[in-house]
Short mmCIF file of C-alpha atoms and ligand atoms in Angstrom, two decimals:
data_model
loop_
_atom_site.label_atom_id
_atom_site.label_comp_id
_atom_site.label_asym_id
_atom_site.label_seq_id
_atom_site.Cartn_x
_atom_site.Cartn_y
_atom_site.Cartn_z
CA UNK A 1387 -1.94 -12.86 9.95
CA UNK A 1388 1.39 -13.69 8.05
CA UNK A 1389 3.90 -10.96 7.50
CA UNK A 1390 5.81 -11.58 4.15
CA UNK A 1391 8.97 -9.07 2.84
CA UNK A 1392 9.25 -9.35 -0.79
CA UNK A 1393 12.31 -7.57 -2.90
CA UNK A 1394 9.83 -6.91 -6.44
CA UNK A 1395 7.48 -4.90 -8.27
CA UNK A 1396 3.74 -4.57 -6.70
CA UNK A 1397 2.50 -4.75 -10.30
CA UNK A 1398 3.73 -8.61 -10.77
CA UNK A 1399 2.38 -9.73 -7.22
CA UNK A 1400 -0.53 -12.67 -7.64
CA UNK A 1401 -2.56 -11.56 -4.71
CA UNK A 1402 -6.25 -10.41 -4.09
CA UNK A 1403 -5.46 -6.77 -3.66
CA UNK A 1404 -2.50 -4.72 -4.23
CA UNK A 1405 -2.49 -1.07 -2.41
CA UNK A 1406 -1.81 1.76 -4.70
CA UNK A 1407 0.60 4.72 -3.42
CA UNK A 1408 -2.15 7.13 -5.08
CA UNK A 1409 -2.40 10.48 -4.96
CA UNK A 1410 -5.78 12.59 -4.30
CA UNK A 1411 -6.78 13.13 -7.83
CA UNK A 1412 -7.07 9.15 -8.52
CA UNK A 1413 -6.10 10.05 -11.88
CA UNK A 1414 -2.86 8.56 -11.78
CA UNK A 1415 1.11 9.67 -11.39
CA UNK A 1416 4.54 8.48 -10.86
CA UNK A 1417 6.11 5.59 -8.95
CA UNK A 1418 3.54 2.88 -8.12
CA UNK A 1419 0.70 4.68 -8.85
CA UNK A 1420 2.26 5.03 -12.89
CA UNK A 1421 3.40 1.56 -13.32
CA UNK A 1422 -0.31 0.01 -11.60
CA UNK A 1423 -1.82 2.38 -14.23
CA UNK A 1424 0.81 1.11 -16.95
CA UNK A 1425 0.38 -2.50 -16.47
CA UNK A 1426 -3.10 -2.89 -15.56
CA UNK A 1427 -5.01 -0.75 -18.20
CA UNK A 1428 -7.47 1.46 -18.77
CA UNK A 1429 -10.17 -0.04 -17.11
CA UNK A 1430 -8.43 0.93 -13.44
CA UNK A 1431 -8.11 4.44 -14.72
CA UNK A 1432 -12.28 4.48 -15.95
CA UNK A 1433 -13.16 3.15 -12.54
CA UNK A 1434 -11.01 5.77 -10.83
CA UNK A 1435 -12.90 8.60 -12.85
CA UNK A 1436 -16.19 7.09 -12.05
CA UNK A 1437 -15.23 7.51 -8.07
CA UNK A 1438 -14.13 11.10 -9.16
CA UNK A 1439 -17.51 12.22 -11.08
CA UNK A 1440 -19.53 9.99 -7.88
CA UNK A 1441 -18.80 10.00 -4.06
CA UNK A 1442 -14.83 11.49 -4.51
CA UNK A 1443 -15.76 14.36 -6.12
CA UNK A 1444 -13.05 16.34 -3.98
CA UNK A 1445 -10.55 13.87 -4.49
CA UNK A 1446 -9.92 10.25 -2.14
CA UNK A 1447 -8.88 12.11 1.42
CA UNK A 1448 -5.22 11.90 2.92
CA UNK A 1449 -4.98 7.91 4.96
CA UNK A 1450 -8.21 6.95 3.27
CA UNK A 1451 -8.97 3.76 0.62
CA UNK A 1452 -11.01 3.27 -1.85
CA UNK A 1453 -10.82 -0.25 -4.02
CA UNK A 1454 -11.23 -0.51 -8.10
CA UNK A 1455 -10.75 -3.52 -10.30
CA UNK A 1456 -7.33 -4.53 -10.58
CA UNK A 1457 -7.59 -4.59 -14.73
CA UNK A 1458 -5.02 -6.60 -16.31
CA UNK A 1459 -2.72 -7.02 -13.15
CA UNK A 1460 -2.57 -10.62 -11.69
CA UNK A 1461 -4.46 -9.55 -8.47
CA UNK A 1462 -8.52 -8.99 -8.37
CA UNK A 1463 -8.37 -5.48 -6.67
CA UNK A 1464 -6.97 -2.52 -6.65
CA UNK A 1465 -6.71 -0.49 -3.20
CA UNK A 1466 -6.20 3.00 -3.90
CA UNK A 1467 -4.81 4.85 -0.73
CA UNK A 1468 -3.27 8.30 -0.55
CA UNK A 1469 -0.61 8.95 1.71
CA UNK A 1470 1.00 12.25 3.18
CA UNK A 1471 3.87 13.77 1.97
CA UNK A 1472 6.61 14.08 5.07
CA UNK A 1473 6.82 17.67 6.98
CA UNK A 1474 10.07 18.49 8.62
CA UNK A 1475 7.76 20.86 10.58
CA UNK A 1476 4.72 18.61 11.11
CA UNK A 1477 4.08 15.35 12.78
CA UNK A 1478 2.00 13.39 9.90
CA UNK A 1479 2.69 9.63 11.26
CA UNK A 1480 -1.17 9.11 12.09
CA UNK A 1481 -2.26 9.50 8.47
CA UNK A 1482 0.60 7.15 7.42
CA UNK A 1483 -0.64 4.63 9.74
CA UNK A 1484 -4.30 5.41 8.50
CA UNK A 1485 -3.47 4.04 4.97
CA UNK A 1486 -2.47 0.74 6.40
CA UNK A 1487 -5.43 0.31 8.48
CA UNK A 1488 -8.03 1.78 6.39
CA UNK A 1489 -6.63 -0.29 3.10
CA UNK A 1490 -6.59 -3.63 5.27
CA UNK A 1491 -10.14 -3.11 6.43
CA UNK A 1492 -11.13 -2.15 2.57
CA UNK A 1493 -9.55 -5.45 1.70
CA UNK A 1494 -11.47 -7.04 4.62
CA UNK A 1495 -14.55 -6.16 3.46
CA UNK A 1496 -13.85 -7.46 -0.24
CA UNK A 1497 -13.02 -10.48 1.22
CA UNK A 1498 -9.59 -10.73 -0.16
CA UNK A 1499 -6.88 -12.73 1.91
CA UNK A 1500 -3.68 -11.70 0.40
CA UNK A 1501 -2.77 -8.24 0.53
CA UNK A 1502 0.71 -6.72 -1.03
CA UNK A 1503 1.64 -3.11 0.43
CA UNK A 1504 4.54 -0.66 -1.34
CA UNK A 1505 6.14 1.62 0.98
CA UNK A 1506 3.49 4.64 0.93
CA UNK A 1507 4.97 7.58 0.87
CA UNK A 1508 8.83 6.97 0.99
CA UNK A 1509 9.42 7.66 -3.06
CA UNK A 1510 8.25 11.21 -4.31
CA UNK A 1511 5.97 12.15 -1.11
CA UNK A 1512 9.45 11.46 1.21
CA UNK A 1513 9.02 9.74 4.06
CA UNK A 1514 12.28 8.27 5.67
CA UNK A 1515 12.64 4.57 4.84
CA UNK A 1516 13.32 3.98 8.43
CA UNK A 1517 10.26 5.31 9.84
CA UNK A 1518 8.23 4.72 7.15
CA UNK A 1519 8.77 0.44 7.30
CA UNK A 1520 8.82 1.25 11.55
CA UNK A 1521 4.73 2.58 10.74
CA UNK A 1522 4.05 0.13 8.36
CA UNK A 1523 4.61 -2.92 10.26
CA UNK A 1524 3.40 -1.55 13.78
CA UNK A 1525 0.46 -0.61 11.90
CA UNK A 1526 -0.34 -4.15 10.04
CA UNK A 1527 0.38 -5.76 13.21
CA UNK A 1528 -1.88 -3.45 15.79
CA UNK A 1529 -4.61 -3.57 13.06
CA UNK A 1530 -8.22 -5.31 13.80
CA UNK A 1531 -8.47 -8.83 12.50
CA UNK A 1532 -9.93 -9.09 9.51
CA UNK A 1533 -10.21 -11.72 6.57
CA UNK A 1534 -6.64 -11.13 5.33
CA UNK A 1535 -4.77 -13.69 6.10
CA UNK A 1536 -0.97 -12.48 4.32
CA UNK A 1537 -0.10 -9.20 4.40
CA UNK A 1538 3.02 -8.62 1.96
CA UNK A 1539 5.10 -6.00 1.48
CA UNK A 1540 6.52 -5.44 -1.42
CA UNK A 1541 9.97 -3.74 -1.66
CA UNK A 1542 11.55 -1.86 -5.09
CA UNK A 1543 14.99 -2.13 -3.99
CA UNK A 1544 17.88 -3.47 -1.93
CA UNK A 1545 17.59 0.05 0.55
CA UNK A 1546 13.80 -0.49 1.15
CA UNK A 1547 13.88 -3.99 2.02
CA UNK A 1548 16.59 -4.01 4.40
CA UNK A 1549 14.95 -1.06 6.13
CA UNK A 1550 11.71 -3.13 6.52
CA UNK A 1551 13.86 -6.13 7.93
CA UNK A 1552 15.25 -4.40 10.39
CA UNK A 1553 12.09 -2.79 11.53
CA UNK A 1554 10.06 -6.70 11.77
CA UNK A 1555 13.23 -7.83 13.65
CA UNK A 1556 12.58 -4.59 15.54
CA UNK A 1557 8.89 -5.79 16.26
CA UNK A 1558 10.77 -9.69 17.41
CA UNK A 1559 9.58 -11.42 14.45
CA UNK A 1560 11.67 -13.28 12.18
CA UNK A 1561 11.64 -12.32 8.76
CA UNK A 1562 9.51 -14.48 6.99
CA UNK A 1563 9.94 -14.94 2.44
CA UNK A 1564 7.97 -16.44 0.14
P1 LIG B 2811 4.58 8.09 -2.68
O1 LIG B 2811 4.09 9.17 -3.61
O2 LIG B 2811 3.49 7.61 -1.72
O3 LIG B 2811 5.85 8.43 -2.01
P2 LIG B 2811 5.87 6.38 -4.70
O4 LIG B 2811 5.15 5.54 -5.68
O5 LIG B 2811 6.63 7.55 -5.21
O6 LIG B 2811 4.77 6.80 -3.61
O7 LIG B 2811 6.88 5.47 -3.88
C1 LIG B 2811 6.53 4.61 -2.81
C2 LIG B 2811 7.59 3.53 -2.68
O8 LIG B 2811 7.37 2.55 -3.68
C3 LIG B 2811 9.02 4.00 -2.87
O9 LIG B 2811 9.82 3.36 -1.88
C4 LIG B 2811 9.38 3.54 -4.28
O10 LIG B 2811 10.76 3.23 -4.41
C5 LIG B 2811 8.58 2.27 -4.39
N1 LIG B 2811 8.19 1.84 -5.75
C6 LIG B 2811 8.17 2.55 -6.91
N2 LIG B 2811 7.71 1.79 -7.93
C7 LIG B 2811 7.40 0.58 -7.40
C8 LIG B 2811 6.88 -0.66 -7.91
N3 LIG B 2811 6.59 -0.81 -9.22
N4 LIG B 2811 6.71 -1.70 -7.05
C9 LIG B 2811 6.99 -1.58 -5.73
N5 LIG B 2811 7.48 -0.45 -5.17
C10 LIG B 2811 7.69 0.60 -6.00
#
């Protein structure tokens, strides 16, 4: 499986799935999880309450996935995953890495080969950039094999991206771009 680092917005990425930074509720919110609800439509937001009134009634689990249609966004799916918000005071690193793996085996079992990734949970749940790419990429890389053949993540700014460079040349892989 490919490793890609891409400096953009998840919402323009022409993939099979994108991975939502969601939060329990499914019902939408800030940073990625706005602007997937923004560009893609209504019909991600209908699907979303349909998991809510069916087998989410308590709201999608911390490190969990769940997949929707993708709506109007270039990509078929939608991979909902809800990540921790950082403790000072608690170590949460096995639910981080739990969003990875459980959104890569959702998008295995779709049958979707491309898969783009935000950083989940280093905007408003604050994870440290650092630690947060360090997860990410241990986690894509230790994960089962599965159908996905490009795993790419997908990086808002200058800050993030460097910190996700670092950690793949920490992992002795050479950063790979589109
Ligand atoms: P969380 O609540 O899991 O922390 P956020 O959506 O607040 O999720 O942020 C996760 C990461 O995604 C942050 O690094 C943020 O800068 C980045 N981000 C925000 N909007 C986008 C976007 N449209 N595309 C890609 N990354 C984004």
């Amino acid at each position: 499986m490919r490793i890609v680092l891409v400096r953009g917005d998840i919402t323009e990425q022409r993939v099979d799935a994108v991975v939502n930074a969601a939060n329990s509720s499914l019902l939408g919110g800030g940073g990625v999880d706005g602007a997937i609800h923004r560009r893609g439509g209504p019909e991600i937001l209908a699907e979303c309450r349909a998991l809510r009134a069916s087998q989410y009634g308590g709201g999608l689990p911390t490190g969990q996935a769940v997949a929707t249609t993708a709506g109007r966004l270039p990509a078929r799916w939608v991979i909902h995953t809800v990540g921790p918000v950082h403790s000072g005071s608690e170590d949460r690193s096995h639910l981080l890495a739990s969003c990875y793996r459980e959104s890569l085996r959702v998008a295995g079992d779709l049958g979707a080969r491309t898969v783009a990734f935000p950083a989940i949970s280093t905007g408003i749940y604050g994870w440290p950039l650092d630690d947060g790419a360090r997860i990410a990429l241990r986690t894509v890389r230790a994960a089962p094999a599965t159908l996905v053949e490009e795993v790419s993540f997908v990086l808002f700014d200058s800050t993030a991206y460097a910190h996700f460079e670092r950690a793949l040349g920490d992992l002795g892989e050479i950063v790979d771009t589109p």
